[in-house]
């Protein structure tokens, strides 16, 4: 049992050291531009990282009517065909959040707030 | 797993690479230290005769019918949700996927395999049929029905289109209940012991509980490894355990941008690709298992074909560690939200449980703490699995070849654990 305890301490020490310090101050607004055409997302879905408490401005243009949605933050915008829509908010919760459209069910990107 | 649009939309940050690496190194060191320094005679699963009883004030015994009644009442309450509007504020999906499926693990880890006490399907069969059965339960059925049920559930949870909508959840639960009731009516209540996926899932995690009831009815402290070592090989056990581990890994994989891109840019419908992906990951995990246990059996001079079933129990802590690491923030966030929603399942403005005003508390969940806890849980699972495999190898293999036989098993566990850590880092 003592070995297990020592091991736990070791894991905690190692992983504890590994993670970052306090959250950064509010930086410049992160601007993200996405377009959807023929069910194809450009740029292709990936991860976009922002700092905690950074402003995020997402501009989405779709070739068909749809709704864009940021999970977790629960922010949504109606998309009209070929008309840019904007979602902006303060990234004040850490985590990984999927941004997607509802009708076509496409993932646009994953927002990583850390 | 991504649920509704509320708090459940948040997922954990990938763990830092250094944390994943630290966990992996510890696992390697522990595994090979285990080969050299752990005990040389098998000592697990010897029974509870010498176990220390719990203090007297904890030695209470509630009649089984009380738990069964609780199970029926809670189930009836849960079913009310099906009459409410089918939207993000309906508690049904949260109850099924979070409170029940994820919550059953911590509940069982503390109290043992308790779902058999509450299981409303078992209760119905007991009420209608008592202990009678049409025909005896064939031994060769083993865990196969539970393995099939488990696969069906993880498919629902991770792949099925519309998996958070009421018709899909209701349809699945209806079919599952029918299948289980049919099994119970034909083979008697013993069917549920190895046939009901949720009882078996609860039993697997519950074997790691530090508390057990001895045959004489006394509650005793036990070594969780003893409980786990009591899981005996039976048909379907290996597949059952592998589905548990493989499906959680698939959940990580399916979140990786690479996979998302692949699915979205493919012309095949996403449920087809999801099903194929889930099967592929499970088969990969199974293939690695069969290869390693076969090699172990040969190098350790064990009885042919026996090793794979005998080692299956040691995969359970690895799977449970990974499941808890993967889902515990979901449980905390979405679990709290679901409890709040449960007060008003019909969305009429009611507050039946007094939980409507609950807001989700998450103060202590900093990303650093979450990453640390995740790595720690995975490492604990690995350590327990290694110890279990070591002890069983001493039973299976002659002393001369025991170490040689263990090497493939250790490599297998290191591969599982490091894969789990890398998935938490990358996906």
Short mmCIF file of C-alpha atoms in Angstrom, two decimals:
data_model
loop_
_atom_site.label_atom_id
_atom_site.label_comp_id
_atom_site.label_asym_id
_atom_site.label_seq_id
_atom_site.Cartn_x
_atom_site.Cartn_y
_atom_site.Cartn_z
CA UNK A 1 0.00 0.00 0.00
CA UNK A 2 2.92 2.34 0.79
CA UNK A 3 4.19 1.87 -2.75
CA UNK A 4 0.86 2.87 -4.18
CA UNK A 5 0.85 6.03 -2.06
CA UNK A 6 4.37 6.93 -3.15
CA UNK A 7 3.35 6.35 -6.72
CA UNK A 8 0.38 8.65 -6.41
CA UNK A 9 2.55 11.39 -4.98
CA UNK A 10 4.94 10.93 -7.89
CA UNK A 11 2.17 11.12 -10.47
CA UNK A 12 0.69 14.19 -8.88
CA UNK A 13 4.05 15.92 -8.66
CA UNK A 14 4.93 15.13 -12.25
CA UNK A 15 1.62 16.03 -13.80
CA UNK A 16 1.13 19.02 -11.52
CA UNK A 17 4.41 20.53 -12.68
CA UNK A 18 3.43 19.92 -16.25
CA UNK A 19 0.39 22.15 -16.45
CA UNK A 20 0.28 25.88 -17.01
CA UNK A 21 0.21 28.82 -14.63
CA UNK A 22 -2.55 31.39 -14.13
CA UNK A 23 -4.86 32.45 -16.94
CA UNK A 24 -3.58 35.07 -19.34
CA UNK A 25 -5.05 38.54 -19.38
CA UNK A 26 -7.57 39.43 -22.08
CA UNK A 27 -5.62 39.53 -25.34
CA UNK A 28 -6.62 40.63 -28.82
CA UNK A 29 -9.87 39.22 -30.14
CA UNK A 30 -9.43 35.90 -31.91
CA UNK A 31 -11.04 36.14 -35.32
CA UNK A 32 -12.09 32.89 -36.98
CA UNK A 33 -13.54 32.75 -40.47
CA UNK A 34 -15.29 29.64 -41.77
CA UNK A 35 -17.05 28.98 -45.03
CA UNK A 36 -19.25 26.07 -45.98
CA UNK A 37 -19.89 25.11 -49.57
CA UNK A 38 -21.46 21.88 -50.78
CA UNK A 39 -21.16 20.38 -47.26
CA UNK A 40 -17.43 21.07 -47.33
CA UNK A 41 -15.98 23.14 -44.51
CA UNK A 42 -13.06 25.50 -45.22
CA UNK A 43 -10.65 25.44 -43.47
CA UNK A 44 -11.23 21.73 -42.67
CA UNK A 45 -12.27 21.00 -39.08
CA UNK A 46 -9.41 21.18 -36.60
CA UNK A 47 -8.62 22.70 -33.23
CA UNK A 48 -8.34 26.41 -32.65
CA UNK A 49 -6.78 27.49 -29.37
CA UNK A 50 -7.57 30.63 -27.44
CA UNK A 51 -6.60 31.81 -23.98
CA UNK A 52 -9.05 31.91 -21.10
CA UNK A 53 -10.90 35.26 -21.10
CA UNK A 54 -9.95 36.03 -24.67
CA UNK A 55 -12.63 37.43 -26.97
CA UNK A 56 -13.69 35.16 -29.84
CA UNK A 57 -15.35 36.32 -33.06
CA UNK A 58 -16.52 33.59 -35.44
CA UNK A 59 -17.70 34.52 -38.91
CA UNK A 60 -19.53 31.76 -40.77
CA UNK A 61 -20.71 31.85 -44.36
CA UNK A 62 -22.77 28.92 -45.67
CA UNK A 63 -24.15 28.26 -49.12
CA UNK A 64 -27.43 27.02 -47.64
CA UNK A 65 -29.56 28.17 -44.73
CA UNK A 66 -28.54 26.59 -41.43
CA UNK A 67 -27.78 27.35 -37.82
CA UNK A 68 -24.28 27.56 -36.34
CA UNK A 69 -23.84 26.65 -32.70
CA UNK A 70 -21.04 26.79 -30.12
CA UNK A 71 -21.53 23.93 -27.66
CA UNK A 72 -21.02 24.60 -23.99
CA UNK A 73 -21.20 28.36 -24.42
CA UNK A 74 -24.54 27.74 -26.07
CA UNK A 75 -24.15 30.58 -28.58
CA UNK A 76 -25.95 30.26 -31.88
CA UNK A 77 -26.44 32.24 -35.08
CA UNK A 78 -28.85 31.77 -37.96
CA UNK A 79 -27.07 31.29 -41.26
CA UNK A 80 -28.68 32.71 -44.40
CA UNK A 81 -27.42 31.44 -47.77
CA UNK A 82 -24.17 33.15 -48.77
CA UNK A 83 -24.49 35.77 -46.07
CA UNK A 84 -21.83 35.97 -43.33
CA UNK A 85 -23.12 35.57 -39.78
CA UNK A 86 -21.12 36.45 -36.69
CA UNK A 87 -21.00 34.83 -33.25
CA UNK A 88 -18.88 36.67 -30.72
CA UNK A 89 -18.40 35.96 -27.05
CA UNK A 90 -15.87 35.96 -24.24
CA UNK A 91 -14.16 32.59 -23.75
CA UNK A 92 -14.54 32.54 -19.98
CA UNK A 93 -14.71 28.77 -19.35
CA UNK A 94 -11.86 26.36 -19.99
CA UNK A 95 -12.47 23.22 -21.97
CA UNK A 96 -12.97 21.92 -25.46
CA UNK A 97 -16.08 23.07 -27.28
CA UNK A 98 -17.42 21.85 -30.59
CA UNK A 99 -18.69 24.41 -33.05
CA UNK A 100 -21.10 22.95 -35.58
CA UNK A 101 -24.09 23.50 -37.78
CA UNK A 102 -27.38 21.89 -36.94
CA UNK A 103 -29.25 21.13 -40.13
CA UNK A 104 -26.31 19.84 -42.14
CA UNK A 105 -24.75 18.46 -38.97
CA UNK A 106 -21.21 19.56 -39.83
CA UNK A 107 -18.48 20.17 -37.31
CA UNK A 108 -16.77 23.47 -38.13
CA UNK A 109 -13.95 23.30 -35.60
CA UNK A 110 -13.19 22.57 -31.96
CA UNK A 111 -12.51 25.59 -29.78
CA UNK A 112 -9.86 24.90 -27.15
CA UNK A 113 -9.96 27.38 -24.27
CA UNK A 114 -7.06 27.01 -21.84
CA UNK B 1 -19.91 11.52 -26.01
CA UNK B 2 -21.64 14.79 -26.69
CA UNK B 3 -25.02 15.29 -25.17
CA UNK B 4 -27.43 18.15 -25.33
CA UNK B 5 -26.58 21.78 -25.87
CA UNK B 6 -26.14 22.84 -22.31
CA UNK B 7 -23.22 22.22 -20.04
CA UNK B 8 -22.73 18.81 -21.61
CA UNK B 9 -21.32 20.60 -24.63
CA UNK B 10 -18.12 21.19 -22.70
CA UNK B 11 -15.43 18.55 -22.96
CA UNK B 12 -12.14 18.18 -21.18
CA UNK B 13 -9.04 19.82 -22.52
CA UNK B 14 -6.47 17.45 -23.93
CA UNK B 15 -4.00 16.64 -21.17
CA UNK B 16 -0.52 18.18 -21.51
CA UNK B 17 1.98 15.97 -23.30
CA UNK B 18 4.31 16.01 -20.31
CA UNK B 19 1.52 14.62 -18.11
CA UNK B 20 0.81 11.81 -20.58
CA UNK B 21 4.52 11.06 -20.78
CA UNK B 22 4.95 11.05 -17.00
CA UNK B 23 2.05 8.61 -16.68
CA UNK B 24 3.46 6.37 -19.38
CA UNK B 25 6.92 6.25 -17.79
CA UNK B 26 5.49 5.42 -14.40
CA UNK B 27 3.49 2.58 -15.96
CA UNK B 28 6.56 1.15 -17.63
CA UNK B 29 8.64 1.31 -14.47
CA UNK B 30 5.88 -0.18 -12.31
CA UNK B 31 5.30 -3.01 -14.77
CA UNK B 32 8.86 -4.15 -14.93
CA UNK B 33 9.43 -3.62 -11.25
CA UNK B 34 6.42 -5.86 -10.74
CA UNK B 35 8.13 -8.68 -12.59
CA UNK B 36 11.08 -8.62 -10.25
CA UNK B 37 9.69 -7.63 -6.88
CA UNK B 38 6.09 -8.72 -6.48
CA UNK B 39 5.06 -11.81 -4.56
CA UNK B 40 6.15 -15.26 -5.79
CA UNK B 41 3.20 -17.35 -4.66
CA UNK B 42 -0.38 -16.69 -5.77
CA UNK B 43 -2.24 -14.95 -2.99
CA UNK B 44 -5.41 -13.42 -4.45
CA UNK B 45 -8.96 -14.69 -4.51
CA UNK B 46 -8.56 -16.94 -1.48
CA UNK B 47 -11.87 -16.03 0.13
CA UNK B 48 -12.96 -13.71 2.89
CA UNK B 49 -12.69 -15.92 6.00
CA UNK B 50 -9.94 -13.78 7.53
CA UNK B 51 -11.34 -10.45 6.33
CA UNK B 52 -11.87 -7.72 8.94
CA UNK B 53 -15.59 -6.96 9.54
CA UNK B 54 -16.86 -3.40 9.20
CA UNK B 55 -17.68 -1.62 12.49
CA UNK B 56 -20.96 -2.65 14.06
CA UNK B 57 -22.85 0.57 13.27
CA UNK B 58 -22.32 -0.07 9.55
CA UNK B 59 -23.52 -3.66 9.73
CA UNK B 60 -27.05 -3.07 8.58
CA UNK B 61 -29.00 -5.09 6.16
CA UNK B 62 -31.93 -3.70 4.24
CA UNK B 63 -34.46 -6.26 2.98
CA UNK B 64 -34.03 -6.84 -0.77
CA UNK B 65 -37.61 -5.79 -1.49
CA UNK B 66 -36.86 -2.28 -0.24
CA UNK B 67 -34.14 -1.83 -2.86
CA UNK B 68 -36.35 -3.38 -5.51
CA UNK B 69 -39.17 -0.99 -4.63
CA UNK B 70 -36.73 1.92 -4.83
CA UNK B 71 -35.65 0.68 -8.27
CA UNK B 72 -39.24 0.53 -9.49
CA UNK B 73 -40.14 3.98 -8.13
CA UNK B 74 -37.03 5.63 -9.60
CA UNK B 75 -37.67 3.95 -12.94
CA UNK B 76 -41.26 5.13 -12.96
CA UNK B 77 -40.10 8.67 -12.19
CA UNK B 78 -37.55 8.48 -14.99
CA UNK B 79 -40.23 7.36 -17.45
CA UNK B 80 -42.20 10.57 -16.86
CA UNK B 81 -39.55 12.33 -18.97
CA UNK B 82 -40.82 10.50 -22.03
CA UNK B 83 -44.05 12.47 -21.77
CA UNK B 84 -42.25 15.83 -21.71
CA UNK B 85 -41.16 17.88 -24.72
CA UNK B 86 -38.26 16.37 -26.65
CA UNK B 87 -35.65 19.12 -26.33
CA UNK B 88 -32.36 19.96 -24.62
CA UNK B 89 -34.07 20.55 -21.26
CA UNK B 90 -35.57 17.08 -21.10
CA UNK B 91 -33.67 15.12 -18.42
CA UNK B 92 -34.05 11.70 -20.10
CA UNK B 93 -30.78 11.62 -22.08
CA UNK B 94 -28.83 12.93 -19.08
CA UNK B 95 -30.38 10.31 -16.81
CA UNK B 96 -29.56 7.43 -19.16
CA UNK B 97 -26.08 8.41 -20.32
CA UNK B 98 -24.75 10.31 -17.35
CA UNK B 99 -26.49 9.58 -14.04
CA UNK B 100 -27.12 5.92 -14.84
CA UNK B 101 -24.39 4.75 -17.21
CA UNK B 102 -21.49 6.86 -15.96
CA UNK B 103 -22.77 7.11 -12.38
CA UNK B 104 -23.11 3.36 -12.01
CA UNK B 105 -19.31 3.06 -11.99
CA UNK B 106 -18.53 5.18 -8.89
CA UNK B 107 -21.61 3.79 -7.15
CA UNK B 108 -20.41 0.23 -7.77
CA UNK B 109 -16.79 1.04 -6.93
CA UNK B 110 -17.93 2.10 -3.46
CA UNK B 111 -20.79 -0.28 -2.70
CA UNK B 112 -20.17 -3.25 -5.00
CA UNK B 113 -22.30 -4.53 -7.88
CA UNK B 114 -25.51 -2.91 -6.68
CA UNK B 115 -27.50 -2.70 -9.89
CA UNK B 116 -28.79 -6.24 -9.34
CA UNK B 117 -30.59 -4.92 -6.24
CA UNK B 118 -32.34 -2.10 -8.11
CA UNK B 119 -32.74 -3.58 -11.60
CA UNK B 120 -36.47 -3.12 -12.35
CA UNK B 121 -36.40 -5.85 -15.03
CA UNK B 122 -35.16 -8.42 -12.52
CA UNK B 123 -37.85 -7.26 -10.12
CA UNK B 124 -40.58 -7.67 -12.74
CA UNK B 125 -39.48 -11.22 -13.50
CA UNK B 126 -39.33 -12.00 -9.78
CA UNK B 127 -42.80 -10.58 -9.22
CA UNK B 128 -44.39 -12.42 -12.12
CA UNK B 129 -42.44 -15.65 -12.19
CA UNK B 130 -40.67 -15.95 -8.88
CA UNK B 131 -37.77 -18.39 -9.13
CA UNK B 132 -39.40 -20.48 -11.87
CA UNK B 133 -37.93 -20.99 -15.32
CA UNK B 134 -39.01 -22.71 -18.54
CA UNK B 135 -35.63 -24.32 -19.10
CA UNK B 136 -32.27 -24.33 -17.35
CA UNK B 137 -29.75 -21.61 -18.18
CA UNK B 138 -27.17 -23.15 -20.51
CA UNK B 139 -23.61 -22.65 -19.24
CA UNK B 140 -22.29 -21.98 -22.72
CA UNK B 141 -24.36 -18.78 -22.88
CA UNK B 142 -22.02 -17.27 -20.28
CA UNK B 143 -21.53 -13.53 -20.69
CA UNK B 144 -22.46 -13.46 -24.38
CA UNK B 145 -25.89 -11.84 -23.86
CA UNK B 146 -24.30 -9.13 -21.67
CA UNK B 147 -21.51 -8.60 -24.20
CA UNK B 148 -24.10 -8.16 -26.96
CA UNK B 149 -26.18 -5.83 -24.76
CA UNK B 150 -23.11 -3.80 -23.88
CA UNK B 151 -22.16 -3.43 -27.52
CA UNK B 152 -25.70 -2.39 -28.36
CA UNK B 153 -25.58 0.24 -25.63
CA UNK B 154 -22.21 1.73 -26.57
CA UNK B 155 -23.42 1.82 -30.17
CA UNK B 156 -26.47 3.77 -29.02
CA UNK B 157 -24.34 6.08 -26.90
CA UNK B 158 -21.58 6.76 -29.40
CA UNK B 159 -22.93 6.13 -32.90
CA UNK B 160 -26.72 6.01 -33.19
CA UNK B 161 -28.25 8.95 -35.06
CA UNK B 162 -30.55 10.95 -32.81
CA UNK B 163 -29.16 9.29 -29.69
CA UNK B 164 -30.30 12.10 -27.39
CA UNK B 165 -33.86 12.14 -28.72
CA UNK B 166 -36.74 10.47 -26.92
CA UNK B 167 -37.87 8.12 -29.72
CA UNK B 168 -34.38 6.68 -30.14
CA UNK B 169 -33.68 6.29 -26.41
CA UNK B 170 -37.19 4.98 -25.78
CA UNK B 171 -37.04 2.56 -28.70
CA UNK B 172 -33.68 1.21 -27.57
CA UNK B 173 -34.73 0.82 -23.94
CA UNK B 174 -37.99 -0.83 -25.01
CA UNK B 175 -36.22 -3.42 -27.14
CA UNK B 176 -33.62 -4.01 -24.46
CA UNK B 177 -36.27 -4.49 -21.78
CA UNK B 178 -38.14 -6.95 -24.01
CA UNK B 179 -34.99 -8.97 -24.65
CA UNK B 180 -34.10 -9.07 -20.95
CA UNK B 181 -37.62 -9.95 -19.85
CA UNK B 182 -37.75 -12.73 -22.44
CA UNK B 183 -34.43 -14.09 -21.12
CA UNK B 184 -35.68 -13.83 -17.55
CA UNK B 185 -38.97 -15.58 -18.32
CA UNK B 186 -37.33 -18.44 -20.18
CA UNK B 187 -34.25 -19.02 -18.06
CA UNK B 188 -35.39 -17.63 -14.69
CA UNK B 189 -33.89 -14.76 -12.70
CA UNK B 190 -30.40 -16.27 -12.86
CA UNK B 191 -30.42 -15.02 -16.45
CA UNK B 192 -29.72 -11.50 -15.21
CA UNK B 193 -26.48 -12.47 -13.40
CA UNK B 194 -24.53 -12.80 -16.62
CA UNK B 195 -27.10 -11.78 -19.21
CA UNK B 196 -28.02 -8.20 -18.28
CA UNK B 197 -25.37 -5.80 -19.57
CA UNK B 198 -25.98 -3.26 -16.81
CA UNK B 199 -25.90 -5.77 -13.96
CA UNK B 200 -22.70 -7.20 -15.36
CA UNK B 201 -21.18 -3.74 -15.85
CA UNK B 202 -22.04 -2.87 -12.26
CA UNK B 203 -20.68 -6.22 -11.07
CA UNK B 204 -17.36 -5.75 -12.88
CA UNK B 205 -16.76 -2.33 -11.33
CA UNK B 206 -18.21 -3.52 -8.02
CA UNK B 207 -15.58 -6.21 -7.69
CA UNK B 208 -13.11 -3.40 -7.06
CA UNK B 209 -15.15 -2.21 -4.08
CA UNK B 210 -13.30 -2.39 -0.75
CA UNK B 211 -16.46 -3.69 0.92
CA UNK B 212 -18.12 -7.07 0.42
CA UNK B 213 -20.81 -9.12 2.11
CA UNK B 214 -19.47 -12.47 3.20
CA UNK B 215 -21.54 -15.62 2.78
CA UNK B 216 -22.48 -15.43 6.46
CA UNK B 217 -23.99 -11.97 5.86
CA UNK B 218 -21.27 -9.96 7.61
CA UNK B 219 -19.97 -6.89 5.79
CA UNK B 220 -16.18 -7.04 5.61
CA UNK B 221 -13.30 -5.00 4.31
CA UNK B 222 -11.55 -6.77 1.51
CA UNK B 223 -8.66 -6.20 -0.82
CA UNK B 224 -10.24 -4.96 -4.10
CA UNK B 225 -7.79 -7.22 -5.92
CA UNK B 226 -9.38 -10.22 -4.20
CA UNK B 227 -12.79 -9.18 -5.46
CA UNK B 228 -11.51 -8.78 -8.98
CA UNK B 229 -9.66 -12.09 -8.89
CA UNK B 230 -12.99 -13.72 -8.08
CA UNK B 231 -14.20 -13.02 -11.62
CA UNK B 232 -13.97 -16.46 -13.18
CA UNK B 233 -13.62 -17.17 -16.89
CA UNK B 234 -16.86 -17.87 -18.72
CA UNK B 235 -17.91 -17.83 -22.38
CA UNK B 236 -18.01 -14.26 -23.70
CA UNK B 237 -16.08 -12.72 -20.80
CA UNK B 238 -13.11 -11.65 -22.91
CA UNK B 239 -15.31 -9.95 -25.50
CA UNK B 240 -17.34 -8.26 -22.79
CA UNK B 241 -14.28 -6.74 -21.13
CA UNK B 242 -12.75 -5.72 -24.46
CA UNK B 243 -15.96 -3.99 -25.58
CA UNK B 244 -15.84 -1.99 -22.36
CA UNK B 245 -12.28 -0.82 -22.97
CA UNK B 246 -12.48 -0.51 -26.75
CA UNK B 247 -15.68 1.54 -26.80
CA UNK B 248 -14.25 4.14 -24.43
CA UNK B 249 -11.17 4.38 -26.62
CA UNK B 250 -13.38 4.82 -29.67
CA UNK B 251 -15.12 7.68 -27.90
CA UNK B 252 -11.75 9.45 -27.68
CA UNK B 253 -10.75 8.58 -31.22
CA UNK B 254 -14.03 9.83 -32.68
CA UNK B 255 -13.40 13.23 -31.14
CA UNK B 256 -10.01 13.69 -32.81
CA UNK B 257 -10.07 16.27 -35.64
CA UNK B 258 -8.51 13.70 -37.98
CA UNK B 259 -11.50 11.40 -37.54
CA UNK B 260 -14.02 14.24 -37.75
CA UNK B 261 -12.47 15.38 -41.05
CA UNK B 262 -12.45 11.82 -42.38
CA UNK B 263 -16.14 11.30 -41.60
CA UNK B 264 -17.23 14.68 -42.89
CA UNK B 265 -15.36 14.43 -46.17
CA UNK B 266 -16.46 10.86 -46.82
CA UNK B 267 -19.50 10.17 -48.95
CA UNK B 268 -20.71 7.31 -46.73
CA UNK B 269 -23.28 8.31 -44.09
CA UNK B 270 -21.72 9.03 -40.70
CA UNK B 271 -23.61 6.28 -38.77
CA UNK B 272 -22.11 3.71 -41.13
CA UNK B 273 -18.61 5.09 -40.61
CA UNK B 274 -19.22 5.39 -36.88
CA UNK B 275 -20.31 1.76 -36.63
CA UNK B 276 -17.31 0.65 -38.67
CA UNK B 277 -14.98 2.78 -36.55
CA UNK B 278 -16.40 1.43 -33.29
CA UNK B 279 -16.08 -2.15 -34.52
CA UNK B 280 -12.59 -1.51 -35.83
CA UNK B 281 -11.29 -0.10 -32.53
CA UNK B 282 -12.86 -2.95 -30.55
CA UNK B 283 -11.41 -5.55 -32.92
CA UNK B 284 -7.99 -3.92 -32.68
CA UNK B 285 -8.11 -4.03 -28.88
CA UNK B 286 -9.34 -7.62 -29.04
CA UNK B 287 -6.63 -8.62 -31.52
CA UNK B 288 -3.91 -7.23 -29.29
CA UNK B 289 -5.42 -9.09 -26.34
CA UNK B 290 -5.64 -12.46 -28.08
CA UNK B 291 -2.14 -12.13 -29.49
CA UNK B 292 -0.60 -11.22 -26.14
CA UNK B 293 -2.44 -13.87 -24.13
CA UNK B 294 -1.61 -16.55 -26.71
CA UNK B 295 2.06 -15.60 -26.62
CA UNK B 296 1.96 -15.55 -22.84
CA UNK B 297 0.41 -19.00 -22.76
CA UNK B 298 3.07 -20.39 -25.05
CA UNK B 299 6.08 -18.76 -23.41
CA UNK B 300 4.78 -19.47 -19.93
CA UNK B 301 4.03 -23.13 -20.75
CA UNK B 302 0.45 -22.67 -19.61
CA UNK B 303 -2.36 -25.00 -20.53
CA UNK B 304 -3.34 -24.34 -24.11
CA UNK B 305 -6.21 -21.92 -24.68
CA UNK B 306 -6.66 -21.19 -21.01
CA UNK B 307 -4.69 -17.97 -20.61
CA UNK B 308 -7.01 -15.58 -22.45
CA UNK B 309 -10.04 -16.29 -20.26
CA UNK B 310 -8.02 -16.39 -17.05
CA UNK B 311 -6.41 -13.01 -17.65
CA UNK B 312 -9.60 -11.16 -18.66
CA UNK B 313 -10.25 -9.93 -15.12
CA UNK B 314 -7.02 -7.94 -15.12
CA UNK B 315 -8.27 -5.78 -18.01
CA UNK B 316 -11.23 -4.57 -15.92
CA UNK B 317 -9.30 -2.10 -13.71
CA UNK B 318 -7.59 -0.68 -16.80
CA UNK B 319 -10.96 -0.18 -18.47
CA UNK B 320 -12.56 1.23 -15.31
CA UNK B 321 -9.63 3.63 -14.73
CA UNK B 322 -9.94 4.87 -18.27
CA UNK B 323 -13.72 5.18 -18.10
CA UNK B 324 -13.61 7.21 -14.89
CA UNK B 325 -10.78 9.39 -16.22
CA UNK B 326 -12.64 9.96 -19.45
CA UNK B 327 -16.08 10.67 -18.03
CA UNK B 328 -15.80 12.10 -14.55
CA UNK B 329 -16.05 15.79 -15.51
CA UNK B 330 -19.02 14.93 -17.72
CA UNK B 331 -20.55 13.23 -14.69
CA UNK B 332 -19.94 16.25 -12.46
CA UNK B 333 -21.14 18.89 -14.91
CA UNK B 334 -23.91 17.14 -16.75
CA UNK B 335 -24.91 15.11 -13.69
CA UNK B 336 -25.64 18.30 -11.74
CA UNK B 337 -27.53 19.75 -14.66
CA UNK B 338 -29.58 16.58 -15.06
CA UNK B 339 -30.51 16.58 -11.38
CA UNK B 340 -31.78 20.13 -11.79
CA UNK B 341 -33.76 19.20 -14.91
CA UNK B 342 -35.24 16.14 -13.16
CA UNK B 343 -37.36 18.37 -10.94
CA UNK B 344 -39.38 19.41 -13.94
CA UNK B 345 -39.41 16.54 -16.43
CA UNK B 346 -42.58 17.74 -18.17
CA UNK B 347 -41.38 21.35 -18.29
CA UNK B 348 -44.43 22.75 -16.62
CA UNK B 349 -42.51 24.93 -14.20
CA UNK B 350 -42.70 22.29 -11.46
CA UNK B 351 -40.03 21.77 -8.82
CA UNK B 352 -40.82 18.25 -7.57
CA UNK B 353 -37.39 17.48 -6.16
CA UNK B 354 -36.49 21.02 -5.14
CA UNK B 355 -33.46 21.04 -7.42
CA UNK B 356 -34.69 23.43 -10.10
CA UNK B 357 -32.54 26.34 -9.00
CA UNK B 358 -29.30 24.34 -8.89
CA UNK B 359 -26.50 25.87 -10.84
CA UNK B 360 -23.55 23.80 -11.88
CA UNK B 361 -20.68 23.99 -9.40
CA UNK B 362 -17.25 23.47 -10.88
CA UNK B 363 -14.95 25.62 -8.77
CA UNK B 364 -12.22 23.07 -8.09
CA UNK B 365 -12.10 21.70 -11.63
CA UNK B 366 -9.09 23.57 -12.96
CA UNK B 367 -7.57 22.08 -16.13
CA UNK B 368 -4.41 21.19 -14.20
CA UNK B 369 -6.35 19.33 -11.52
CA UNK B 370 -8.42 17.48 -14.11
CA UNK B 371 -5.34 16.39 -16.08
CA UNK B 372 -3.62 15.26 -12.89
CA UNK B 373 -6.62 13.26 -11.77
CA UNK B 374 -7.03 11.66 -15.19
CA UNK B 375 -3.44 10.50 -15.34
CA UNK B 376 -3.57 9.29 -11.75
CA UNK B 377 -6.71 7.23 -12.37
CA UNK B 378 -5.24 5.63 -15.46
CA UNK B 379 -2.02 4.79 -13.63
CA UNK B 380 -3.95 3.27 -10.70
CA UNK B 381 -5.95 1.12 -13.13
CA UNK B 382 -2.74 -0.02 -14.73
CA UNK B 383 -1.08 -0.88 -11.42
CA UNK B 384 -4.10 -2.93 -10.31
CA UNK B 385 -4.28 -4.71 -13.66
CA UNK B 386 -0.59 -5.55 -13.53
CA UNK B 387 -0.85 -6.96 -10.03
CA UNK B 388 -3.86 -9.08 -11.02
CA UNK B 389 -2.15 -10.45 -14.11
CA UNK B 390 0.99 -11.20 -12.10
CA UNK B 391 -0.90 -13.15 -9.50
CA UNK B 392 -2.84 -15.13 -12.06
CA UNK B 393 0.31 -15.89 -14.05
CA UNK B 394 1.71 -17.55 -10.93
CA UNK B 395 -1.31 -19.86 -10.93
CA UNK B 396 -1.29 -20.55 -14.65
CA UNK B 397 2.40 -21.01 -15.35
CA UNK B 398 5.03 -23.24 -13.78
CA UNK B 399 7.46 -21.26 -11.63
CA UNK B 400 10.32 -21.69 -14.08
CA UNK B 401 8.45 -20.02 -16.95
CA UNK B 402 6.21 -17.62 -15.03
CA UNK B 403 8.32 -14.55 -15.74
CA UNK B 404 8.70 -15.39 -19.43
CA UNK B 405 4.94 -15.84 -19.66
CA UNK B 406 4.24 -12.49 -18.03
CA UNK B 407 6.26 -10.38 -20.41
CA UNK B 408 3.65 -10.37 -23.23
CA UNK B 409 0.92 -9.58 -20.68
CA UNK B 410 2.87 -6.63 -19.32
CA UNK B 411 3.57 -5.35 -22.81
CA UNK B 412 -0.16 -5.61 -23.58
CA UNK B 413 -1.11 -3.60 -20.50
CA UNK B 414 1.53 -0.98 -21.15
CA UNK B 415 0.21 -0.67 -24.70
CA UNK B 416 -3.38 -0.26 -23.48
CA UNK B 417 -2.43 2.27 -20.84
CA UNK B 418 -0.11 4.33 -23.02
CA UNK B 419 -2.73 4.32 -25.78
CA UNK B 420 -5.26 5.60 -23.27
CA UNK B 421 -2.92 8.36 -22.13
CA UNK B 422 -2.06 9.32 -25.69
CA UNK B 423 -5.76 9.46 -26.56
CA UNK B 424 -6.34 11.83 -23.65
CA UNK B 425 -3.45 13.92 -24.98
CA UNK B 426 -4.36 13.86 -28.66
CA UNK B 427 -8.10 13.36 -28.86
#
